[in-house]
Tab-separated table of C-alpha atoms in Angstrom:
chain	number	residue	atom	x	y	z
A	202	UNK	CA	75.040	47.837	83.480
A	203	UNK	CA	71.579	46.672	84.877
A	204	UNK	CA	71.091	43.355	85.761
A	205	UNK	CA	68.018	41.313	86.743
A	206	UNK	CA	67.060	40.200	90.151
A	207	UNK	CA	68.375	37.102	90.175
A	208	UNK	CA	72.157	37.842	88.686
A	209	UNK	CA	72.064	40.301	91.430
A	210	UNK	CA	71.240	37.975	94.079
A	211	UNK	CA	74.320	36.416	93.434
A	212	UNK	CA	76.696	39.063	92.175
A	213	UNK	CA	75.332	41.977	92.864
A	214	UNK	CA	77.282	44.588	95.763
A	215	UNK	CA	80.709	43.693	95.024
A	216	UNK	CA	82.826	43.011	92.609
A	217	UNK	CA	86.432	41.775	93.586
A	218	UNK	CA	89.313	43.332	91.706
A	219	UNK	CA	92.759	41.386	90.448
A	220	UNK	CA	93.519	38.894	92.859
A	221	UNK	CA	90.949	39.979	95.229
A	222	UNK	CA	89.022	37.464	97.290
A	223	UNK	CA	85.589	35.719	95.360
A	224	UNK	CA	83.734	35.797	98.666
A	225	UNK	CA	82.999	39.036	100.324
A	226	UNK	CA	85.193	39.091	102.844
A	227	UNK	CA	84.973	39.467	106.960
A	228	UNK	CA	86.512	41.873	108.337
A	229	UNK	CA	86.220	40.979	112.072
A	230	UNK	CA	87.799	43.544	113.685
A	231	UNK	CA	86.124	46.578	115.736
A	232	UNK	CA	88.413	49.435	115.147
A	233	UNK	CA	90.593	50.621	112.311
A	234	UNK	CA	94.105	52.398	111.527
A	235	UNK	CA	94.818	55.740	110.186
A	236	UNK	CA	98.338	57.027	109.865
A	237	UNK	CA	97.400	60.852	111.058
A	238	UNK	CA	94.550	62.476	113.224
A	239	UNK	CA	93.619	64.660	110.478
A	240	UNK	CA	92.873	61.401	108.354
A	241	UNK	CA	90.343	60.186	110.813
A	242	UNK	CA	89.016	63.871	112.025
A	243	UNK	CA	87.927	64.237	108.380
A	244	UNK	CA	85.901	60.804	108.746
A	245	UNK	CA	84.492	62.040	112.046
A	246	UNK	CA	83.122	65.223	109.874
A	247	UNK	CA	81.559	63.140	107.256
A	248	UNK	CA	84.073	64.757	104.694
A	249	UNK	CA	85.964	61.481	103.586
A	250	UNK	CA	84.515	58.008	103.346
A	251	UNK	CA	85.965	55.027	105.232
A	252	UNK	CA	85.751	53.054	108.491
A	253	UNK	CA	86.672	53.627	112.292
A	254	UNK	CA	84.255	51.755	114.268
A	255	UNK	CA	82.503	49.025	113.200
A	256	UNK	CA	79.237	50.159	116.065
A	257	UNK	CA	78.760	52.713	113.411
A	258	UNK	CA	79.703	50.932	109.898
A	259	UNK	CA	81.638	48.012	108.812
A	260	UNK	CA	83.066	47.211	105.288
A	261	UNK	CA	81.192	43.511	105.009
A	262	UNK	CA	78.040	45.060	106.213
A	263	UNK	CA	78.276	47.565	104.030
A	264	UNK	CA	78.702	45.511	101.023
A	265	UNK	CA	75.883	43.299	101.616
A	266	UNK	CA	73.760	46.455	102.936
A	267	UNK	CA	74.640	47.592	98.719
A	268	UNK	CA	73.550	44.195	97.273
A	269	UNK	CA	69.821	44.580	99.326
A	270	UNK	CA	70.093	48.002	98.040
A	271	UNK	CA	70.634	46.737	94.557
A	272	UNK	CA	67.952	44.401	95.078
A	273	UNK	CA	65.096	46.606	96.159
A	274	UNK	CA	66.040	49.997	93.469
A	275	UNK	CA	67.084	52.120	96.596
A	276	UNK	CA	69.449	54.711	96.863
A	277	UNK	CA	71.225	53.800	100.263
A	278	UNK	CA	70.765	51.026	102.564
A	279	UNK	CA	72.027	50.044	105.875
A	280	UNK	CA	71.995	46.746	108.167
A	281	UNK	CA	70.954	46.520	111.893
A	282	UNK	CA	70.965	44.134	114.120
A	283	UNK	CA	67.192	42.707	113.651
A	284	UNK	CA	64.192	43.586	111.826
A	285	UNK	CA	62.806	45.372	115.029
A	286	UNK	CA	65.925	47.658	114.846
A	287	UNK	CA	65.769	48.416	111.231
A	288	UNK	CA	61.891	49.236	111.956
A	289	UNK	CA	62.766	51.645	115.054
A	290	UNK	CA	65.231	53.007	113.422
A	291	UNK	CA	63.528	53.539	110.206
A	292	UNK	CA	60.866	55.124	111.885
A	293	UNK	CA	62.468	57.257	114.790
A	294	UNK	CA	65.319	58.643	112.347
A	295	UNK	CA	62.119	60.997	111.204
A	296	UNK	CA	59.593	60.836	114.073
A	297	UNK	CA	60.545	62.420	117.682
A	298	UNK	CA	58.522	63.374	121.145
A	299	UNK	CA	55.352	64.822	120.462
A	300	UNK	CA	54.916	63.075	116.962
A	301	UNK	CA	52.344	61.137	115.241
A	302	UNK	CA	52.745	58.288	112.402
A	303	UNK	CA	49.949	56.379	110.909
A	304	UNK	CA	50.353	52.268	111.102
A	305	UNK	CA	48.425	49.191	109.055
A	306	UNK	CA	46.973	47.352	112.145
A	307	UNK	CA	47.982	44.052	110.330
A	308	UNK	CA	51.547	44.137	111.502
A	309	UNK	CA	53.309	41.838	113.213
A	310	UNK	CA	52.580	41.646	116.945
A	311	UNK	CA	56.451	42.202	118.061
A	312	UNK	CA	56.308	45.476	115.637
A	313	UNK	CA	52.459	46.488	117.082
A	314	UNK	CA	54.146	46.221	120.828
A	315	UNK	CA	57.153	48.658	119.373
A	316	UNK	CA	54.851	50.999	118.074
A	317	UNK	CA	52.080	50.983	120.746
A	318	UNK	CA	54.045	50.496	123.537
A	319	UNK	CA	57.527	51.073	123.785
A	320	UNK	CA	57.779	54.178	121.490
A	321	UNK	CA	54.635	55.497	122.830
A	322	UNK	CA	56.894	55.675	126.090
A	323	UNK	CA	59.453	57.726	124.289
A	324	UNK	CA	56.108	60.750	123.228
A	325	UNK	CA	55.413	59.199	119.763
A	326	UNK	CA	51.965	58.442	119.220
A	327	UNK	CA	50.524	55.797	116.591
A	328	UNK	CA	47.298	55.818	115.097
A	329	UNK	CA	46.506	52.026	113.464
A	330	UNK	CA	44.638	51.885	110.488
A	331	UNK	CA	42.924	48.556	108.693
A	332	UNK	CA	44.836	47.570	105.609
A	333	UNK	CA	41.608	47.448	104.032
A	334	UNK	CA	40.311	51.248	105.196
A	335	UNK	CA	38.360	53.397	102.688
A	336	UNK	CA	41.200	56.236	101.291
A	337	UNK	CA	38.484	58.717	103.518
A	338	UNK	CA	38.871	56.507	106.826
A	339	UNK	CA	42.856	56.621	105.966
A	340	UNK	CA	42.890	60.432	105.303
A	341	UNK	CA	41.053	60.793	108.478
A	342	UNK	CA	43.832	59.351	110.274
A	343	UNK	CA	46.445	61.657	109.451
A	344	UNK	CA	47.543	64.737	111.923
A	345	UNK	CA	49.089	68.139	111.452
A	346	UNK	CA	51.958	66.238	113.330
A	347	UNK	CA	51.675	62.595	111.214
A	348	UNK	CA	55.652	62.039	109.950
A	349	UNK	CA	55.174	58.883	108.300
A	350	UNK	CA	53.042	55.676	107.395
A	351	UNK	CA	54.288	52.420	108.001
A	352	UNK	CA	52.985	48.662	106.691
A	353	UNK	CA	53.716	45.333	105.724
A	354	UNK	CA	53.660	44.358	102.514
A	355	UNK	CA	52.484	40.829	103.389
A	356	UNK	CA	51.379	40.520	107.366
A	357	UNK	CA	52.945	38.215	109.389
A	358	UNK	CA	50.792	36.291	110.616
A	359	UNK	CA	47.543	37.671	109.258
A	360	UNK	CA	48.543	37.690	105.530
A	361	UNK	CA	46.817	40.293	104.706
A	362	UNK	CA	48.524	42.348	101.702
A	363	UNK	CA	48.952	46.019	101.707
A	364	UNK	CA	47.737	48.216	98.895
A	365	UNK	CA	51.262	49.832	98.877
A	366	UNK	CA	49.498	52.500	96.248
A	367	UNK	CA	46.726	53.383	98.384
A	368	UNK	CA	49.000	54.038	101.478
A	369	UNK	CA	51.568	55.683	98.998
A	370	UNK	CA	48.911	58.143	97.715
A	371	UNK	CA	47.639	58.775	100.946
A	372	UNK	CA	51.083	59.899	102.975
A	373	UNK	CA	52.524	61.934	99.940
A	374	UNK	CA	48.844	64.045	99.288
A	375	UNK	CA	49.938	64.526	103.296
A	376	UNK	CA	53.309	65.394	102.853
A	377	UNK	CA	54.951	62.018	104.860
A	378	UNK	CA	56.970	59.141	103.280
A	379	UNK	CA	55.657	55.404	102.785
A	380	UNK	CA	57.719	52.973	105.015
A	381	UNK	CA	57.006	49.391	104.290
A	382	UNK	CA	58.243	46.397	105.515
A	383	UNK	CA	58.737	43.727	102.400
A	384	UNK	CA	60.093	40.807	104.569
A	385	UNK	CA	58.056	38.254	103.665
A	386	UNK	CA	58.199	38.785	99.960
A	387	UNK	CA	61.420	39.603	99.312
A	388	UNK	CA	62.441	41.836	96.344
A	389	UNK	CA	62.350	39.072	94.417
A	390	UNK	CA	58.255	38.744	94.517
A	391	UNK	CA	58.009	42.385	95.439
A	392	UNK	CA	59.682	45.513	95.182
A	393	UNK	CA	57.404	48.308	96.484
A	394	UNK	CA	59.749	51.319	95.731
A	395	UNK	CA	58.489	50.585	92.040
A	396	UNK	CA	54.936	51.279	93.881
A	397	UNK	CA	55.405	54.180	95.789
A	398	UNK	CA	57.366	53.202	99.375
A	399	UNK	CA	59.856	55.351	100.088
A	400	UNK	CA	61.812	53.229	102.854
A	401	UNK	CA	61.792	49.560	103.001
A	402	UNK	CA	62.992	47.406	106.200
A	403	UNK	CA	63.877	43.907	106.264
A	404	UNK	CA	64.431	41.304	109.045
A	405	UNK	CA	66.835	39.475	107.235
A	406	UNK	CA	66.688	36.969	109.786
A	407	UNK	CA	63.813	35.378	107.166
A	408	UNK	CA	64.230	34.261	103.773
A	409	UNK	CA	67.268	36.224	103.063
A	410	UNK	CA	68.826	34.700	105.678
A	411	UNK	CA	66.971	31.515	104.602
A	412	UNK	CA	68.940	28.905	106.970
A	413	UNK	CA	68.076	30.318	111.027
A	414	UNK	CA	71.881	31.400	111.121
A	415	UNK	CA	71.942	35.131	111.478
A	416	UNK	CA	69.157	37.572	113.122
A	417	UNK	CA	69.436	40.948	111.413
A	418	UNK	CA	67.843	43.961	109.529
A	419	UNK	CA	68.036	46.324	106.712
A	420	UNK	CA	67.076	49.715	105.628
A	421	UNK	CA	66.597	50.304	102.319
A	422	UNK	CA	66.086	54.205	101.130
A	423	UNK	CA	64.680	54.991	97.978
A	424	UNK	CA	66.584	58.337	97.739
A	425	UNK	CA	62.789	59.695	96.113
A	426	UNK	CA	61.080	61.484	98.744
A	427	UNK	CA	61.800	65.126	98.929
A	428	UNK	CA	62.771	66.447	102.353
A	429	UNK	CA	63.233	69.896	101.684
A	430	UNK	CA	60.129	70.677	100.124
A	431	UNK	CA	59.008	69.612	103.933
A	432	UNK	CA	61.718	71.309	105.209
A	433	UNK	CA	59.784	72.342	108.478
A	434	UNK	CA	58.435	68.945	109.062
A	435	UNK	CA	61.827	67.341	109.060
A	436	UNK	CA	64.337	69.436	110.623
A	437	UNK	CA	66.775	66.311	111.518
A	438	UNK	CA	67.272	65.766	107.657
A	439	UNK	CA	67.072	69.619	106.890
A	440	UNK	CA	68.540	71.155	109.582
A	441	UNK	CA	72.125	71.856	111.343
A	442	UNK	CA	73.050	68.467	113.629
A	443	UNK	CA	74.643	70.168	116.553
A	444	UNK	CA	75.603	66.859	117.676
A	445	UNK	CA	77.883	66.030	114.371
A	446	UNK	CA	79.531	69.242	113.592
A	447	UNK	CA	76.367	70.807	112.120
A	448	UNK	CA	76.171	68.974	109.077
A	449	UNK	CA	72.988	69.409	107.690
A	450	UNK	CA	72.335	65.814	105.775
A	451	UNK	CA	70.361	66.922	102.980
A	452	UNK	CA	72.983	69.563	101.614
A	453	UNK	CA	75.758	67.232	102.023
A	454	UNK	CA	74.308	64.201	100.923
A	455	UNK	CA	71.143	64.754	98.853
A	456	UNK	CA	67.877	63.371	98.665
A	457	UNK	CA	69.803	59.689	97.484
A	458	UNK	CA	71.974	59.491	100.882
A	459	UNK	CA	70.331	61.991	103.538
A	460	UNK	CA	68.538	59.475	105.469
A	461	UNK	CA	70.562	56.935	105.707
A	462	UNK	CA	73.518	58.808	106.625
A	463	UNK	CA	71.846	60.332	109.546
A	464	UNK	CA	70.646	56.986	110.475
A	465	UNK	CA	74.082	56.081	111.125
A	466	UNK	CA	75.791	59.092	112.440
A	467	UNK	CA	72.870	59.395	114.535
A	468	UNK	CA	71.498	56.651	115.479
A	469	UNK	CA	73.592	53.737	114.954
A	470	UNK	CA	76.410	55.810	116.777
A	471	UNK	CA	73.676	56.408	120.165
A	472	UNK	CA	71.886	52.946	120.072
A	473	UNK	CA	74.488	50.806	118.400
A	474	UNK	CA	72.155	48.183	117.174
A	475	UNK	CA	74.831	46.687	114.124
A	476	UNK	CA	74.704	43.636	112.583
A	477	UNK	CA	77.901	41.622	113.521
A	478	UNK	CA	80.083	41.058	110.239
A	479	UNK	CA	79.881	37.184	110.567
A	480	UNK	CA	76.075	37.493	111.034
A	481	UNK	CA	76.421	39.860	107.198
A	482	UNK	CA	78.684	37.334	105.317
A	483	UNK	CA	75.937	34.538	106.448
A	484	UNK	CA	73.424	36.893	105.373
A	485	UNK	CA	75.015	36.909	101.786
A	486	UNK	CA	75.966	33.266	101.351
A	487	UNK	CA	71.472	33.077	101.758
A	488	UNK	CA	70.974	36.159	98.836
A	489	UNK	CA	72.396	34.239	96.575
A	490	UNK	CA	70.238	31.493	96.569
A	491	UNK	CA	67.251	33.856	97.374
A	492	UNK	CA	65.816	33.504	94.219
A	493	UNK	CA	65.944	29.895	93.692
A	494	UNK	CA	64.444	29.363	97.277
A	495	UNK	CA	61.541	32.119	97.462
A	496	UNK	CA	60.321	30.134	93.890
A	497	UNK	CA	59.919	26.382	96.386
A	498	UNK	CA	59.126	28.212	99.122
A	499	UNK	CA	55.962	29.463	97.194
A	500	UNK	CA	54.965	26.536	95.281
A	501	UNK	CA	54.711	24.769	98.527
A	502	UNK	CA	52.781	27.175	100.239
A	503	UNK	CA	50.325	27.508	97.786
A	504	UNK	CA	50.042	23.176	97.569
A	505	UNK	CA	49.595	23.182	101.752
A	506	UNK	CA	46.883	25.880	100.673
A	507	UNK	CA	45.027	24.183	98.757
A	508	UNK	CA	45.056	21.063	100.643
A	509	UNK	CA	43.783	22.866	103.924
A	510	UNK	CA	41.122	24.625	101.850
A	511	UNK	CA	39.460	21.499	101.157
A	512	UNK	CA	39.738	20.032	104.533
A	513	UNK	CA	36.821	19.346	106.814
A	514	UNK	CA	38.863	20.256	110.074
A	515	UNK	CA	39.782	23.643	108.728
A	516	UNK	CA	37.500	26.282	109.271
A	517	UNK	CA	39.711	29.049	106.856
A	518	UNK	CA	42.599	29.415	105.269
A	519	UNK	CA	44.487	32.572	104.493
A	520	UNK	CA	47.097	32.468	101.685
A	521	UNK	CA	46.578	34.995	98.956
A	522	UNK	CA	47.358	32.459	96.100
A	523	UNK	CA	44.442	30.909	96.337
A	524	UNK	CA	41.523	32.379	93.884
A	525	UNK	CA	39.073	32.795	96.302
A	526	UNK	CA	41.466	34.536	99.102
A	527	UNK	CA	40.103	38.297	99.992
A	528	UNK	CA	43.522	39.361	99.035
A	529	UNK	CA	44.023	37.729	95.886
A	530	UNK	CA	43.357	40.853	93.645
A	531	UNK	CA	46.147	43.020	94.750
A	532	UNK	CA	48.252	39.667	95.326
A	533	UNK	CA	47.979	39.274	91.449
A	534	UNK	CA	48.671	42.811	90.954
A	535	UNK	CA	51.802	43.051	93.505
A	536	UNK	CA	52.912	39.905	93.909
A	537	UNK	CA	52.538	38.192	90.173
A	538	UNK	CA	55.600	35.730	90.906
A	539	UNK	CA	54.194	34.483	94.473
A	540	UNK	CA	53.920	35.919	97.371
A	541	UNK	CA	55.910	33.699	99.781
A	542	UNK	CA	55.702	30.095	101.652
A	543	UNK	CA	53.844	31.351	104.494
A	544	UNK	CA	50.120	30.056	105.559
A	545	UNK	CA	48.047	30.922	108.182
A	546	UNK	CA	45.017	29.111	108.780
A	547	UNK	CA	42.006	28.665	111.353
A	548	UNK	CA	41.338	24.887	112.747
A	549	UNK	CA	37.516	24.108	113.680
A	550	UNK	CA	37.497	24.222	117.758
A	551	UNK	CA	38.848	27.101	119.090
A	552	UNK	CA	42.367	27.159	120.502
A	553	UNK	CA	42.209	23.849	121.921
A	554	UNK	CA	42.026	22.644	118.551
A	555	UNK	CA	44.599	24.524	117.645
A	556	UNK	CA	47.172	23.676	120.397
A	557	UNK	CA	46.253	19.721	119.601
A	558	UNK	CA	46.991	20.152	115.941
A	559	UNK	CA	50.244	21.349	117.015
A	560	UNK	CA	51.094	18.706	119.546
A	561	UNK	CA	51.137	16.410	117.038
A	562	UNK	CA	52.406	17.627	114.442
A	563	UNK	CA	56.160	16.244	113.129
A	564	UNK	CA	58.063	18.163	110.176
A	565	UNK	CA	56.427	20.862	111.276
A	566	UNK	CA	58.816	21.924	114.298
A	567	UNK	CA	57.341	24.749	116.829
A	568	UNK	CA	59.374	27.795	116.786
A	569	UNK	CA	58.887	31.341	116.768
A	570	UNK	CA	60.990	31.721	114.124
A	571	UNK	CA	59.388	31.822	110.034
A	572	UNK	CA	60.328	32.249	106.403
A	573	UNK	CA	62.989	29.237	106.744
A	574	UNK	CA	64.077	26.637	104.595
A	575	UNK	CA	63.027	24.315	107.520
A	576	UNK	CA	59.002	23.781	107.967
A	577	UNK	CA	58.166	25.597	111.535
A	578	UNK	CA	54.361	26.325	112.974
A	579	UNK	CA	53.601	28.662	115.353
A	580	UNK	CA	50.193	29.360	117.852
A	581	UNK	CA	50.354	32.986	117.595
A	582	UNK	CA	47.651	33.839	119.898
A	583	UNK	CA	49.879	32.381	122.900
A	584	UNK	CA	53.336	33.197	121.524
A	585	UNK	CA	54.424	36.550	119.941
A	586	UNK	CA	51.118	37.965	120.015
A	587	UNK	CA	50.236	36.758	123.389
A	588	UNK	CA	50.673	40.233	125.258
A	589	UNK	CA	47.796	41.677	122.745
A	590	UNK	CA	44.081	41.298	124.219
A	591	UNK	CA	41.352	39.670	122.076
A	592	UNK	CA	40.135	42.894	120.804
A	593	UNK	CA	43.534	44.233	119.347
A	594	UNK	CA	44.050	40.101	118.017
A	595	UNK	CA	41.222	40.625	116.256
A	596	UNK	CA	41.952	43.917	114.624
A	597	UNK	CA	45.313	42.414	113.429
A	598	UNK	CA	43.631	39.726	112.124
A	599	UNK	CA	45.080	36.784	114.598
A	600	UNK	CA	42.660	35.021	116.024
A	601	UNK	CA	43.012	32.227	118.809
A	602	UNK	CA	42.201	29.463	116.768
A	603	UNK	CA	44.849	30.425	114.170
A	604	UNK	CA	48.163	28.849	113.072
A	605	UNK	CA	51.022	29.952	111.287
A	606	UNK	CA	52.612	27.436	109.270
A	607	UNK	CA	55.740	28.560	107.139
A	608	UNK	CA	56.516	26.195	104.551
A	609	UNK	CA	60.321	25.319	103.941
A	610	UNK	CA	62.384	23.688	101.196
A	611	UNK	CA	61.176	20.138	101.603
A	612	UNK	CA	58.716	18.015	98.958
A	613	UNK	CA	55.280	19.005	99.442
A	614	UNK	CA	53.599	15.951	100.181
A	615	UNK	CA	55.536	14.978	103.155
A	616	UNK	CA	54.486	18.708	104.537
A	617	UNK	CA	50.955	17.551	103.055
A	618	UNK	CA	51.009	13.977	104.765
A	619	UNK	CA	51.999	15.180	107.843
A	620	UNK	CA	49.233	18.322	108.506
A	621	UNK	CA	47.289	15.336	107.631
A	622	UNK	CA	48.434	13.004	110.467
A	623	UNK	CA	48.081	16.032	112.894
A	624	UNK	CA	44.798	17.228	112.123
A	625	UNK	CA	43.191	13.346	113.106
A	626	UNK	CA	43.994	14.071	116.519
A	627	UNK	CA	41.923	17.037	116.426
């Protein structure tokens, strides 16, 4: 049976059986027993399902991994340790040394120094792209060698928001999956497998976390995009793995678990980047009051919105519920229910003025953290986008007189009152 998103917040990825425990449970330990050596050789060769090693899988993470699944219409799903994981992951499961992929350039700055930086180390090359490109300037980006396109849904911290169907059309008339990251709004405002994504990461360190209690990541497949009709393009997937018993992962698995499964035999089993099972069962106690939270966390982003839109001291705001926002088009399109509680917005004086608004500001507490059910503000331009120069600031949208300012759970006019107080000093 079906359910919608919000009974499957709460119930959805398990379902306890007679006298079974109500809560998913923890299983905390790092190995497990098998009575024989055939019984676990026949996990080693992917022929049985089960645990031995929770670096590769674990039962709790597993469970949660389903509800996320559940959530977004996937096929498969898997947890990491952070966002940044599932992104590398997501992205190097299908991309090797000599590769290309095609980015938005409105990402966030710790995912724009993954890309351009560290996996650029490792031979993979990245071409970025403005989310708002012509489908010609977006075509012309693509290479013989292009494996994927990756974006954000909603930017962090440009708020920009992603034509997911542009993009979509784009890498499939090219042969290459979508791969968006749909942290910010959450299945619950967005779910862009329904538009054309193929993969979806998470940090659920955000709002599905929801409480600054866990840092982790998901991958969410949609089990849609066809690997074998690209056969030559993605031998990993359609291919003997030498390196597990030559199990090719498409024949075994199918289009609905080829990718994921790799992504753990593979990867997970190399890098070992898993989300601890304590850091999961936190992760699900926040899911189920996702959708209850992502509905405040919206209406008071778009009140702090409109409050800053009409103030003197605010030279613009970005926050794509507001009518005259450049995004607010495709927000009503993909984001009907909200988008999320996040605002970014420019204060009149440079950076100074920016780094005095923040000095003074009270509710408001200066982390780098976001998408809490606490209020937090960050100075992007000299925190996690600091080791970008003006010129790529500027083509992510983050400029040095912007701030971030991620609304949380609390009444709106005590956020209101207190941007208020702040911005006299500027």
């Amino acid at each position: 049976m079906s359910y919608r998103i919000e009974t499957t917040c709460v119930q959805g990825g398990y379902t306890p059986g007679n006298g079974e425990p109500r809560q998913v449970p923890i299983i905390q330990s790092t190995t497990f027993k098998y009575a024989t050596s055939e019984d676990m050789g026949k996990l080693f060769d992917l022929e049985a399902s089960g645990y031995f090693y929770t670096r590769l899988q674990n039962p709790t993470n597993d469970t949660v991994a389903k509800k996320i699944c559940e959530l977004e219409g996937g096929s498969a799903a898997m947890l990491t340790s952070s966002g940044q994981a599932a992104n590398f992951y997501a992205v190097f499961n299908i991309a090797n040394c000599g590769d290309h992929v095609v980015a938005s350039s409105a990402i966030y700055g710790g995912t724009y120094n993954l890309f351009a930086v560290t996996m650029k180390k490792m031979g993979i090359e990245f071409t970025f792209v403005s989310p708002d490109c012509s489908e010609e300037e977006l075509n012309a980006a693509f290479r013989e060698n292009t494996k994927a396109v990756f974006g954000e849904t909603i930017a962090n911290p440009a708020l920009t928001v992603l034509d997911i169907e542009k993009f979509a059309k784009a890498a499939h008339e090219h042969g290459v999956p979508l791969i968006i990251d749909n942290t910010f709004p959450t299945p619950v405002n967005c779910r862009p497998i329904e538009w054309g994504a193929d993969i979806v990461t998470h940090s659920t360190t955000k709002y599905m976390d929801g409480h600054g209690a866990g840092v982790g990541g998901c991958i969410v497949d949609s089990g849609k995009f066809d690997w074998r009709k690209y056969a030559d393009k993605y031998p990993g997937l359609c291919t003997p793995d030498d390196s597990y018993h030559g199990v090719t992962y498409v024949e075994r698995f199918g289009l609905e678990g080829a990718f994921i499964t790799k992504a753990t035999a593979q990867l997970m089993r190399d890098l070992g980047s898993i989300q601890a099972p304590q850091n999961a069962f936190l992760l699900n106690l926040g899911l189920e009051s996702l959708h209850v939270r992502m509905k405040r966390h919206c209406e008071n982003g778009q009140a702090v919105a409109e409050f800053l839109n009409n103030h003197e001291k605010i030279a613009y705001v970005n926050y794509c519920g507001l009518e005259g926002d450049k995004y607010h088009d495709l927000a009503v399109k993909y984001l009907p229910n909200g988008s999320c509680g996040v605002v970014s917005f420019g204060v009149k004086g440079g950076r100074k003025a920016a780094e005095t608004f923040m000095k003074h500001m009270k509710l408001g507490a200066i982390e780098t953290h976001v998408a809490d059910a606490r209020t937090c503000c960050l100075h992007p331009a000299s925190a996690t986008h600091r080791q970008m120069s003006d010129e790529e600031l500027e083509a992510c949208g983050v400029y040095p007189d912007l701030v971030r300012y991620s609304c949380g759970l609390e009444n709106a006019q005590d956020l209101i009152d207190d941007i208020a107080q702040a911005l006299e000093y500027v």
